[in-house]
């Protein structure tokens, strides 16, 4: 048995195919009684509109692409959930892609998303230089960058106050009496990695504390680097009395190392992590963290993208910086 067509629906409802199309595409201008008759015919026939045909007529697919660098990072699923909720409210579907921090993979995924004719793109790029985005820019597909900037092109951007968050965390440690404060940074070629180091450095400079090279270690935003670099700090002849970890996965690695080394959090070493993670409140003592509004990041990103898709690419690009919050718990007791 062949699938029902729009012509079948029109015949059953005793209207034109154009009227059925207006109802399917929510264009309005159809009387409620007629609309009810069409919807009843659609249900009776189990008619499923052809998305490809609709996109050819409307020149839009109501689909957006989302590209993230690490699906294993608990930060990104929350951001994505914020995007998807707002997208569904506006009748958009999402295609989620994970690059595993590979610029090469990202380039391949961008090509696939363009072939799928996405209406817009929300991206946390693996390569902030952004040269690989040239084809997307040329195709005039709106882009919103989240969490990381894009240097090569001016695009709408939604970030969190990384500098302020790291400054607040470091300042809190200083006010607790700590002077030997280490930081496990993220990659310095990324916005969050570099800016969190800047906030740390700013606090030390403001309070007249020296920058000690041995206390400044660069990780890769992965758990293993948090473990490895925490052990490196523990091996120093003059250990730090406090550690700031620059992201959630490294925080998990740090905590594992601290426990393995029996380096007591809140007693022998104070600790602050960036981003709330499940273990932050489960371990003893609970961890002080710099919390970011992750779901809000996604919601704002989609709202900006939706405006851009509707209004066009003209006009000044928008740059939003959402505020972090220092959640003080018991891992940073007075020295």
Coordinates of N, CA and C in Angstrom, one line a residue, residues 10-232:
X10 N -5.9 16.5 0.9 CA -6.7 17.5 0.3 C -8.1 17.0 -0.2
X11 N -8.0 15.8 -0.8 CA -9.3 15.2 -1.3 C -10.2 14.8 -0.1
X12 N -9.6 14.2 0.9 CA -10.3 13.8 2.1 C -11.0 15.0 2.8
X13 N -10.2 16.1 2.9 CA -10.7 17.3 3.6 C -11.5 18.2 2.7
X14 N -11.6 17.9 1.4 CA -12.3 18.7 0.4 C -11.8 20.1 0.4
X15 N -10.4 20.2 0.3 CA -9.8 21.5 0.2 C -8.7 21.4 -0.9
X16 N -8.0 22.5 -1.1 CA -6.9 22.5 -2.1 C -5.6 22.0 -1.4
X17 N -4.6 21.6 -2.2 CA -3.4 21.2 -1.6 C -2.6 22.4 -1.0
X18 N -2.9 23.6 -1.6 CA -2.3 24.8 -1.0 C -2.8 25.1 0.4
X19 N -4.1 24.8 0.7 CA -4.6 25.0 2.0 C -4.0 24.0 3.0
X20 N -3.9 22.7 2.5 CA -3.3 21.7 3.4 C -1.8 22.2 3.7
X21 N -1.1 22.7 2.7 CA 0.3 23.1 2.9 C 0.3 24.2 4.0
X22 N -0.6 25.2 3.9 CA -0.6 26.3 4.9 C -0.8 25.7 6.3
X23 N -1.6 24.7 6.5 CA -1.8 24.2 7.8 C -0.6 23.4 8.3
X24 N 0.0 22.6 7.4 CA 1.2 21.8 7.8 C 2.4 22.8 8.1
X25 N 2.5 23.9 7.4 CA 3.6 24.8 7.6 C 3.3 25.9 8.6
X26 N 2.1 25.8 9.2 CA 1.7 26.8 10.3 C 1.8 28.2 9.8
X27 N 1.3 28.4 8.6 CA 1.3 29.7 8.0 C 0.1 30.6 8.3
X28 N -0.9 30.0 8.9 CA -2.1 30.8 9.2 C -3.0 31.1 8.0
X29 N -4.0 31.9 8.2 CA -4.9 32.2 7.1 C -5.9 31.2 6.8
X30 N -6.1 30.1 7.6 CA -7.0 29.1 7.4 C -8.0 29.1 8.5
X31 N -9.3 29.1 8.2 CA -10.4 29.1 9.2 C -10.3 27.8 10.1
X32 N -10.6 28.0 11.4 CA -10.5 27.0 12.4 C -11.2 25.7 12.0
X33 N -12.4 25.8 11.4 CA -13.2 24.6 11.0 C -12.5 23.9 9.9
X34 N -12.0 24.6 9.0 CA -11.2 24.0 7.8 C -9.9 23.4 8.4
X35 N -9.2 24.1 9.2 CA -8.0 23.5 9.8 C -8.3 22.2 10.6
X36 N -9.4 22.2 11.3 CA -9.7 21.0 12.1 C -10.0 19.8 11.1
X37 N -10.7 20.1 10.0 CA -11.0 19.1 9.0 C -9.7 18.5 8.4
X38 N -8.8 19.4 8.1 CA -7.5 19.0 7.5 C -6.7 18.1 8.5
X39 N -6.6 18.6 9.8 CA -5.9 17.8 10.8 C -6.5 16.5 11.0
X40 N -7.8 16.4 11.0 CA -8.5 15.1 11.1 C -8.2 14.2 9.9
X41 N -8.1 14.7 8.7 CA -7.8 13.9 7.5 C -6.3 13.4 7.6
X42 N -5.4 14.3 8.1 CA -4.0 13.9 8.3 C -3.9 12.7 9.2
X43 N -4.7 12.8 10.4 CA -4.7 11.7 11.4 C -5.3 10.4 10.8
X44 N -6.4 10.6 10.1 CA -7.1 9.4 9.6 C -6.2 8.6 8.6
X45 N -5.5 9.4 7.7 CA -4.7 8.8 6.7 C -3.3 8.5 7.2
X46 N -2.9 8.9 8.4 CA -1.6 8.8 8.9 C -0.6 9.4 8.0
X47 N -0.9 10.6 7.5 CA 0.0 11.3 6.6 C 1.2 11.9 7.3
X48 N 2.4 11.7 6.7 CA 3.6 12.2 7.3 C 4.2 13.2 6.2
X49 N 4.3 14.5 6.5 CA 4.8 15.4 5.5 C 6.2 15.1 5.1
X50 N 6.5 15.3 3.8 CA 7.9 15.1 3.3 C 8.7 16.3 3.6
X51 N 9.7 16.1 4.6 CA 10.5 17.2 5.1 C 11.4 17.7 3.9
X52 N 11.9 16.8 3.1 CA 12.7 17.3 2.0 C 12.0 18.2 1.0
X53 N 10.7 17.8 0.7 CA 9.9 18.6 -0.2 C 9.6 19.9 0.4
X54 N 9.2 19.9 1.7 CA 8.9 21.1 2.4 C 10.1 22.1 2.4
X55 N 11.3 21.5 2.7 CA 12.5 22.4 2.7 C 12.8 23.0 1.4
X56 N 12.5 22.3 0.3 CA 12.7 22.8 -1.0 C 11.8 24.0 -1.3
X57 N 10.6 23.9 -0.8 CA 9.6 25.0 -1.0 C 9.9 26.2 -0.1
X58 N 10.2 25.9 1.1 CA 10.4 26.9 2.1 C 11.8 27.5 2.1
X59 N 12.7 26.8 1.5 CA 14.1 27.1 1.5 C 14.7 27.1 2.9
X60 N 14.2 26.3 3.7 CA 14.7 26.2 5.1 C 14.3 24.8 5.6
X61 N 15.2 24.2 6.4 CA 15.0 22.9 6.9 C 14.5 22.8 8.4
X62 N 14.5 24.0 9.0 CA 14.2 24.0 10.4 C 15.1 23.1 11.2
X63 N 16.3 23.0 10.8 CA 17.3 22.2 11.5 C 18.6 23.0 11.8
X64 N 19.1 22.8 13.0 CA 20.4 23.5 13.3 C 21.4 22.5 13.7
X65 N 22.6 22.8 13.4 CA 23.7 21.9 13.8 C 24.4 22.4 15.1
X66 N 24.7 21.4 15.9 CA 25.5 21.7 17.2 C 26.8 20.9 17.2
X67 N 27.9 21.6 17.3 CA 29.2 20.9 17.3 C 29.8 21.2 18.7
X68 N 30.2 20.1 19.4 CA 30.9 20.3 20.7 C 32.2 19.5 20.6
X69 N 33.2 19.8 21.5 CA 34.5 19.2 21.4 C 34.6 17.9 22.3
X70 N 33.7 17.7 23.2 CA 33.9 16.5 24.1 C 32.6 16.1 24.7
X71 N 32.0 15.1 24.2 CA 30.7 14.7 24.7 C 30.8 14.1 26.1
X72 N 32.0 13.7 26.5 CA 32.2 13.1 27.8 C 32.3 14.1 28.9
X73 N 32.4 15.4 28.5 CA 32.5 16.5 29.5 C 31.1 16.8 30.0
X74 N 30.8 16.7 31.3 CA 29.4 17.0 31.8 C 28.9 18.4 31.5
X75 N 29.8 19.3 31.2 CA 29.4 20.7 30.9 C 28.6 20.7 29.6
X76 N 29.0 20.0 28.6 CA 28.3 20.1 27.3 C 26.9 19.6 27.2
X77 N 26.6 18.4 27.8 CA 25.2 17.9 27.7 C 24.2 19.0 28.3
X78 N 24.6 19.7 29.3 CA 23.7 20.7 29.9 C 23.6 21.9 29.0
X79 N 24.6 22.3 28.3 CA 24.5 23.4 27.3 C 23.6 22.9 26.2
X80 N 23.8 21.7 25.7 CA 23.0 21.2 24.6 C 21.6 21.1 25.0
X81 N 21.3 20.7 26.2 CA 19.9 20.5 26.6 C 19.2 21.9 26.6
X82 N 19.9 23.0 27.0 CA 19.4 24.3 26.9 C 19.1 24.7 25.4
X83 N 20.0 24.4 24.5 CA 19.8 24.6 23.1 C 18.5 23.9 22.6
X84 N 18.5 22.6 22.9 CA 17.4 21.7 22.3 C 16.1 22.1 22.8
X85 N 16.0 22.5 24.1 CA 14.7 22.9 24.6 C 14.1 24.1 23.9
X86 N 15.0 25.1 23.8 CA 14.5 26.4 23.1 C 14.3 26.1 21.6
X87 N 15.1 25.2 21.0 CA 14.9 24.9 19.6 C 13.5 24.2 19.4
X88 N 13.2 23.3 20.2 CA 11.9 22.6 20.1 C 10.7 23.5 20.2
X89 N 10.9 24.5 21.1 CA 9.8 25.5 21.3 C 9.6 26.3 20.1
X90 N 10.6 26.5 19.3 CA 10.5 27.2 18.0 C 10.3 26.4 16.8
X91 N 10.1 25.0 17.0 CA 9.9 24.1 15.9 C 11.1 23.7 15.1
X92 N 12.3 23.8 15.8 CA 13.5 23.4 15.1 C 14.0 22.0 15.6
X93 N 14.7 21.3 14.8 CA 15.3 20.0 15.1 C 16.8 20.3 15.2
X94 N 17.5 19.5 16.0 CA 19.0 19.6 16.2 C 19.7 18.4 15.7
X95 N 20.9 18.6 15.2 CA 21.8 17.5 14.9 C 23.1 17.8 15.7
X96 N 23.4 16.8 16.6 CA 24.5 17.0 17.5 C 25.7 16.3 17.0
X97 N 26.9 16.9 17.0 CA 28.1 16.3 16.5 C 29.2 16.5 17.6
X98 N 30.1 15.5 17.7 CA 31.2 15.6 18.7 C 32.5 15.4 18.0
X99 N 33.4 16.3 18.2 CA 34.7 16.3 17.5 C 35.8 15.7 18.2
X100 N 35.7 15.4 19.5 CA 36.8 14.9 20.3 C 38.0 15.8 20.2
X101 N 37.8 17.1 20.2 CA 38.8 18.1 20.2 C 39.7 18.0 18.9
X102 N 39.1 17.5 17.8 CA 39.9 17.3 16.6 C 39.4 18.3 15.6
X103 N 40.3 19.2 15.1 CA 39.9 20.2 14.1 C 39.6 19.5 12.8
X104 N 40.3 18.4 12.5 CA 40.1 17.7 11.3 C 38.7 17.1 11.3
X105 N 38.3 16.5 12.4 CA 37.0 15.9 12.5 C 35.9 17.0 12.4
X106 N 36.2 18.1 13.0 CA 35.3 19.3 12.9 C 35.1 19.7 11.5
X107 N 36.1 19.8 10.7 CA 36.0 20.2 9.3 C 35.1 19.2 8.5
X108 N 35.3 17.9 8.8 CA 34.4 16.9 8.1 C 33.0 17.1 8.5
X109 N 32.7 17.3 9.8 CA 31.3 17.4 10.3 C 30.7 18.7 9.8
X110 N 31.4 19.8 9.6 CA 30.9 21.0 9.0 C 30.4 20.7 7.6
X111 N 31.2 20.0 6.9 CA 30.8 19.7 5.5 C 29.5 18.9 5.5
X112 N 29.4 17.9 6.4 CA 28.2 17.1 6.5 C 27.0 17.9 6.8
X113 N 27.1 18.8 7.8 CA 26.0 19.7 8.2 C 25.6 20.6 7.1
X114 N 26.5 21.1 6.3 CA 26.2 22.0 5.2 C 25.4 21.2 4.1
X115 N 25.9 19.9 3.9 CA 25.1 19.0 2.9 C 23.7 18.8 3.4
X116 N 23.5 18.8 4.7 CA 22.2 18.6 5.3 C 21.4 19.9 5.3
X117 N 22.0 21.0 4.8 CA 21.3 22.3 4.7 C 20.8 22.8 6.0
X118 N 21.6 22.7 7.0 CA 21.2 23.3 8.3 C 21.0 24.8 8.2
X119 N 20.0 25.3 8.9 CA 19.7 26.7 8.9 C 20.7 27.6 9.7
X120 N 21.3 26.9 10.7 CA 22.2 27.7 11.5 C 23.1 26.7 12.3
X121 N 24.2 27.3 12.9 CA 25.2 26.4 13.6 C 25.5 27.1 14.9
X122 N 25.5 26.2 16.0 CA 26.1 26.6 17.3 C 27.3 25.7 17.5
X123 N 28.4 26.3 17.8 CA 29.7 25.6 17.8 C 30.6 26.0 19.0
X124 N 31.1 25.0 19.6 CA 32.3 25.2 20.5 C 33.5 24.5 19.8
X125 N 34.2 25.4 19.2 CA 35.2 24.9 18.2 C 36.4 24.2 18.8
X126 N 37.0 23.3 18.1 CA 38.3 22.7 18.5 C 39.5 23.5 18.1
X127 N 39.2 24.5 17.2 CA 40.3 25.3 16.6 C 39.8 26.7 16.6
X128 N 40.2 27.5 17.6 CA 39.7 28.9 17.7 C 40.2 29.8 16.6
X129 N 41.2 29.4 15.8 CA 41.6 30.3 14.7 C 40.5 30.4 13.7
X130 N 39.8 29.3 13.5 CA 38.6 29.4 12.7 C 38.7 29.4 11.2
X131 N 39.9 29.2 10.7 CA 40.1 29.1 9.2 C 39.2 28.1 8.5
X132 N 38.9 27.0 9.2 CA 38.1 25.9 8.6 C 36.7 26.2 8.5
X133 N 36.3 27.4 9.1 CA 34.9 27.8 9.0 C 34.6 28.7 7.7
X134 N 35.6 28.9 6.9 CA 35.4 29.7 5.7 C 34.2 29.3 4.9
X135 N 34.1 28.0 4.6 CA 33.0 27.6 3.8 C 31.6 27.9 4.4
X136 N 31.5 27.8 5.7 CA 30.2 28.1 6.4 C 29.9 29.6 6.2
X137 N 31.0 30.4 6.4 CA 30.8 31.8 6.3 C 30.4 32.2 4.8
X138 N 31.1 31.6 3.9 CA 30.7 31.8 2.4 C 29.3 31.4 2.1
X139 N 28.8 30.4 2.8 CA 27.4 29.9 2.5 C 26.4 30.7 3.3
X140 N 26.9 31.7 4.0 CA 26.0 32.6 4.8 C 25.1 31.9 5.8
X141 N 25.7 30.9 6.4 CA 25.0 30.2 7.4 C 25.3 30.8 8.8
X142 N 24.3 31.3 9.5 CA 24.5 32.0 10.8 C 25.3 31.0 11.8
X143 N 26.2 31.6 12.5 CA 27.0 30.9 13.5 C 27.0 31.6 14.8
X144 N 26.8 30.8 15.9 CA 27.0 31.3 17.2 C 28.0 30.5 17.9
X145 N 29.1 31.1 18.4 CA 30.2 30.5 19.1 C 29.8 30.4 20.6
X146 N 30.0 29.3 21.2 CA 29.7 29.1 22.7 C 30.9 28.6 23.4
X147 N 31.3 29.3 24.5 CA 32.3 28.9 25.4 C 33.7 29.2 24.9
X148 N 33.9 29.2 23.5 CA 35.2 29.6 22.9 C 34.9 30.5 21.8
X149 N 35.9 31.5 21.6 CA 35.8 32.5 20.6 C 36.2 31.9 19.3
X150 N 36.0 32.7 18.2 CA 36.5 32.3 16.9 C 37.2 33.6 16.4
X151 N 38.5 33.4 16.2 CA 39.4 34.6 16.0 C 39.3 35.1 14.5
X152 N 39.2 34.2 13.6 CA 39.3 34.6 12.2 C 38.1 35.4 11.7
X153 N 36.9 35.1 12.3 CA 35.7 35.7 11.8 C 34.9 36.4 12.9
X154 N 34.2 37.4 12.6 CA 33.3 38.1 13.6 C 32.0 37.3 13.6
X155 N 31.7 36.6 14.7 CA 30.4 35.9 14.8 C 29.8 36.2 16.1
X156 N 28.5 35.9 16.3 CA 27.8 36.1 17.6 C 28.5 35.1 18.5
X157 N 28.6 35.5 19.8 CA 29.4 34.7 20.8 C 28.7 34.8 22.1
X158 N 28.7 33.6 22.8 CA 28.2 33.5 24.2 C 29.2 32.9 25.0
X159 N 29.7 33.6 26.0 CA 30.8 33.1 26.9 C 30.4 33.3 28.3
X160 N 31.2 32.8 29.2 CA 31.0 33.0 30.7 C 32.2 33.8 31.1
X161 N 32.1 34.6 32.2 CA 33.2 35.4 32.7 C 34.3 34.6 33.3
X162 N 35.1 34.0 32.4 CA 36.2 33.1 32.9 C 37.2 33.9 33.8
X163 N 37.6 35.1 33.3 CA 38.6 35.8 34.1 C 38.1 36.1 35.5
X164 N 36.8 36.6 35.5 CA 36.2 37.0 36.8 C 36.1 35.7 37.7
X165 N 35.7 34.6 37.1 CA 35.5 33.4 37.9 C 36.8 32.9 38.5
X166 N 37.9 32.9 37.7 CA 39.2 32.5 38.3 C 39.7 33.5 39.2
X167 N 39.5 34.8 39.0 CA 39.9 35.8 39.9 C 39.2 35.7 41.3
X168 N 37.9 35.4 41.3 CA 37.1 35.2 42.5 C 37.7 34.0 43.3
X169 N 37.9 33.0 42.6 CA 38.4 31.7 43.2 C 39.8 32.0 43.9
X170 N 40.7 32.6 43.1 CA 42.1 32.8 43.6 C 42.0 33.8 44.8
X171 N 41.2 34.8 44.6 CA 41.1 35.8 45.7 C 40.6 35.2 47.0
X172 N 39.6 34.3 46.8 CA 39.1 33.6 48.0 C 40.2 32.8 48.7
X173 N 41.0 32.1 48.0 CA 42.1 31.4 48.6 C 43.1 32.3 49.3
X174 N 43.4 33.5 48.7 CA 44.3 34.4 49.3 C 43.7 35.0 50.6
X175 N 42.4 35.3 50.6 CA 41.8 35.8 51.8 C 41.7 34.7 52.9
X176 N 41.8 33.5 52.5 CA 41.8 32.4 53.5 C 43.2 32.2 54.0
X177 N 44.1 33.0 53.6 CA 45.5 32.9 54.1 C 46.5 32.2 53.3
X178 N 46.1 31.8 52.1 CA 47.0 31.0 51.2 C 47.9 31.9 50.4
X179 N 49.2 31.6 50.3 CA 50.1 32.4 49.4 C 50.7 31.5 48.4
X180 N 50.8 30.2 48.6 CA 51.4 29.2 47.7 C 50.2 28.6 46.9
X181 N 49.7 29.3 45.9 CA 48.5 28.8 45.2 C 48.9 28.3 43.8
X182 N 48.6 27.1 43.5 CA 48.9 26.5 42.2 C 47.6 26.5 41.3
X183 N 47.8 26.5 40.0 CA 46.7 26.4 39.1 C 47.0 25.3 38.0
X184 N 46.1 24.5 37.8 CA 46.1 23.5 36.7 C 45.3 24.1 35.6
X185 N 46.0 24.7 34.6 CA 45.3 25.5 33.5 C 44.8 24.5 32.5
X186 N 43.9 25.1 31.7 CA 43.5 24.4 30.4 C 44.4 24.8 29.3
X187 N 44.3 24.3 28.1 CA 45.1 24.7 27.0 C 45.1 26.2 26.8
X188 N 46.3 26.8 26.7 CA 46.4 28.2 26.6 C 46.0 28.8 25.2
X189 N 45.7 27.9 24.2 CA 45.2 28.3 22.9 C 43.7 28.3 22.9
X190 N 43.0 28.1 24.0 CA 41.6 28.2 24.1 C 41.2 29.3 25.0
X191 N 40.0 29.9 24.7 CA 39.5 31.0 25.5 C 39.4 30.7 26.9
X192 N 38.7 29.6 27.3 CA 38.6 29.3 28.8 C 39.9 29.0 29.4
X193 N 40.8 28.3 28.7 CA 42.1 27.9 29.3 C 42.9 29.2 29.6
X194 N 43.0 30.1 28.6 CA 43.8 31.3 28.8 C 43.2 32.2 29.8
X195 N 41.9 32.5 29.6 CA 41.2 33.5 30.5 C 41.2 33.1 31.9
X196 N 41.1 31.8 32.2 CA 41.1 31.4 33.6 C 42.5 31.6 34.2
X197 N 43.5 31.4 33.4 CA 44.9 31.7 33.9 C 45.0 33.2 34.1
X198 N 44.5 34.0 33.2 CA 44.6 35.5 33.4 C 43.9 35.9 34.7
X199 N 42.7 35.3 35.1 CA 42.1 35.7 36.3 C 42.9 35.3 37.5
X200 N 43.5 34.1 37.5 CA 44.4 33.7 38.5 C 45.6 34.6 38.7
X201 N 46.2 35.0 37.6 CA 47.4 35.9 37.6 C 47.0 37.2 38.1
X202 N 45.8 37.7 37.7 CA 45.4 39.1 38.2 C 45.2 39.1 39.7
X203 N 44.7 38.1 40.3 CA 44.5 38.1 41.7 C 45.8 38.1 42.4
X204 N 46.7 37.2 42.0 CA 48.0 37.2 42.6 C 48.7 38.5 42.5
X205 N 48.7 39.2 41.4 CA 49.4 40.5 41.2 C 48.7 41.5 42.1
X206 N 47.4 41.5 42.1 CA 46.7 42.5 42.9 C 47.0 42.4 44.4
X207 N 47.3 41.2 44.9 CA 47.6 41.0 46.3 C 49.1 40.9 46.5
X208 N 49.9 41.2 45.5 CA 51.4 41.2 45.7 C 52.0 39.9 45.9
X209 N 51.4 38.8 45.3 CA 52.0 37.5 45.4 C 52.8 37.2 44.1
X210 N 53.9 36.5 44.2 CA 54.7 36.2 43.1 C 54.0 35.0 42.2
X211 N 54.3 35.1 40.9 CA 53.9 34.0 40.0 C 55.1 33.0 40.1
X212 N 54.8 31.8 40.6 CA 55.8 30.7 40.7 C 55.6 29.7 39.5
X213 N 56.6 29.7 38.6 CA 56.4 28.8 37.5 C 56.0 27.4 37.8
X214 N 56.6 26.8 38.9 CA 56.3 25.4 39.3 C 54.9 25.2 39.7
X215 N 54.2 26.3 40.0 CA 52.8 26.2 40.4 C 51.8 26.5 39.3
X216 N 52.3 26.7 38.1 CA 51.5 27.0 36.9 C 51.7 25.9 35.9
X217 N 50.7 24.9 35.9 CA 50.8 23.8 35.0 C 49.7 23.7 34.0
X218 N 50.0 23.3 32.8 CA 49.0 23.3 31.7 C 48.5 21.9 31.4
X219 N 47.2 21.7 31.6 CA 46.6 20.5 31.3 C 45.8 20.6 29.9
X220 N 45.0 19.6 29.7 CA 44.3 19.5 28.4 C 42.8 19.4 28.5
X221 N 42.3 19.8 29.7 CA 40.8 19.7 30.0 C 40.4 18.2 30.1
X222 N 41.3 17.3 30.2 CA 40.9 15.9 30.4 C 41.3 15.4 31.8
X223 N 40.6 14.3 32.2 CA 40.8 13.8 33.6 C 42.2 13.4 33.9
X224 N 42.9 12.7 32.9 CA 44.2 12.2 33.1 C 45.2 13.3 33.4
X225 N 45.1 14.5 32.7 CA 46.0 15.5 33.0 C 45.8 16.1 34.4
X226 N 44.6 16.1 34.9 CA 44.4 16.6 36.3 C 45.1 15.7 37.3
X227 N 45.0 14.4 37.0 CA 45.7 13.4 37.9 C 47.2 13.6 37.9
X228 N 47.7 13.6 36.6 CA 49.2 13.7 36.4 C 49.7 15.0 37.0
X229 N 49.1 16.1 36.8 CA 49.6 17.4 37.2 C 49.5 17.6 38.7
X230 N 48.5 17.0 39.3 CA 48.3 17.0 40.8 C 49.5 16.3 41.4
X231 N 49.8 15.1 40.9 CA 51.0 14.4 41.4 C 52.3 15.1 41.2
X232 N 52.4 15.9 40.1 CA 53.6 16.7 39.9 C 53.7 17.8 41.0

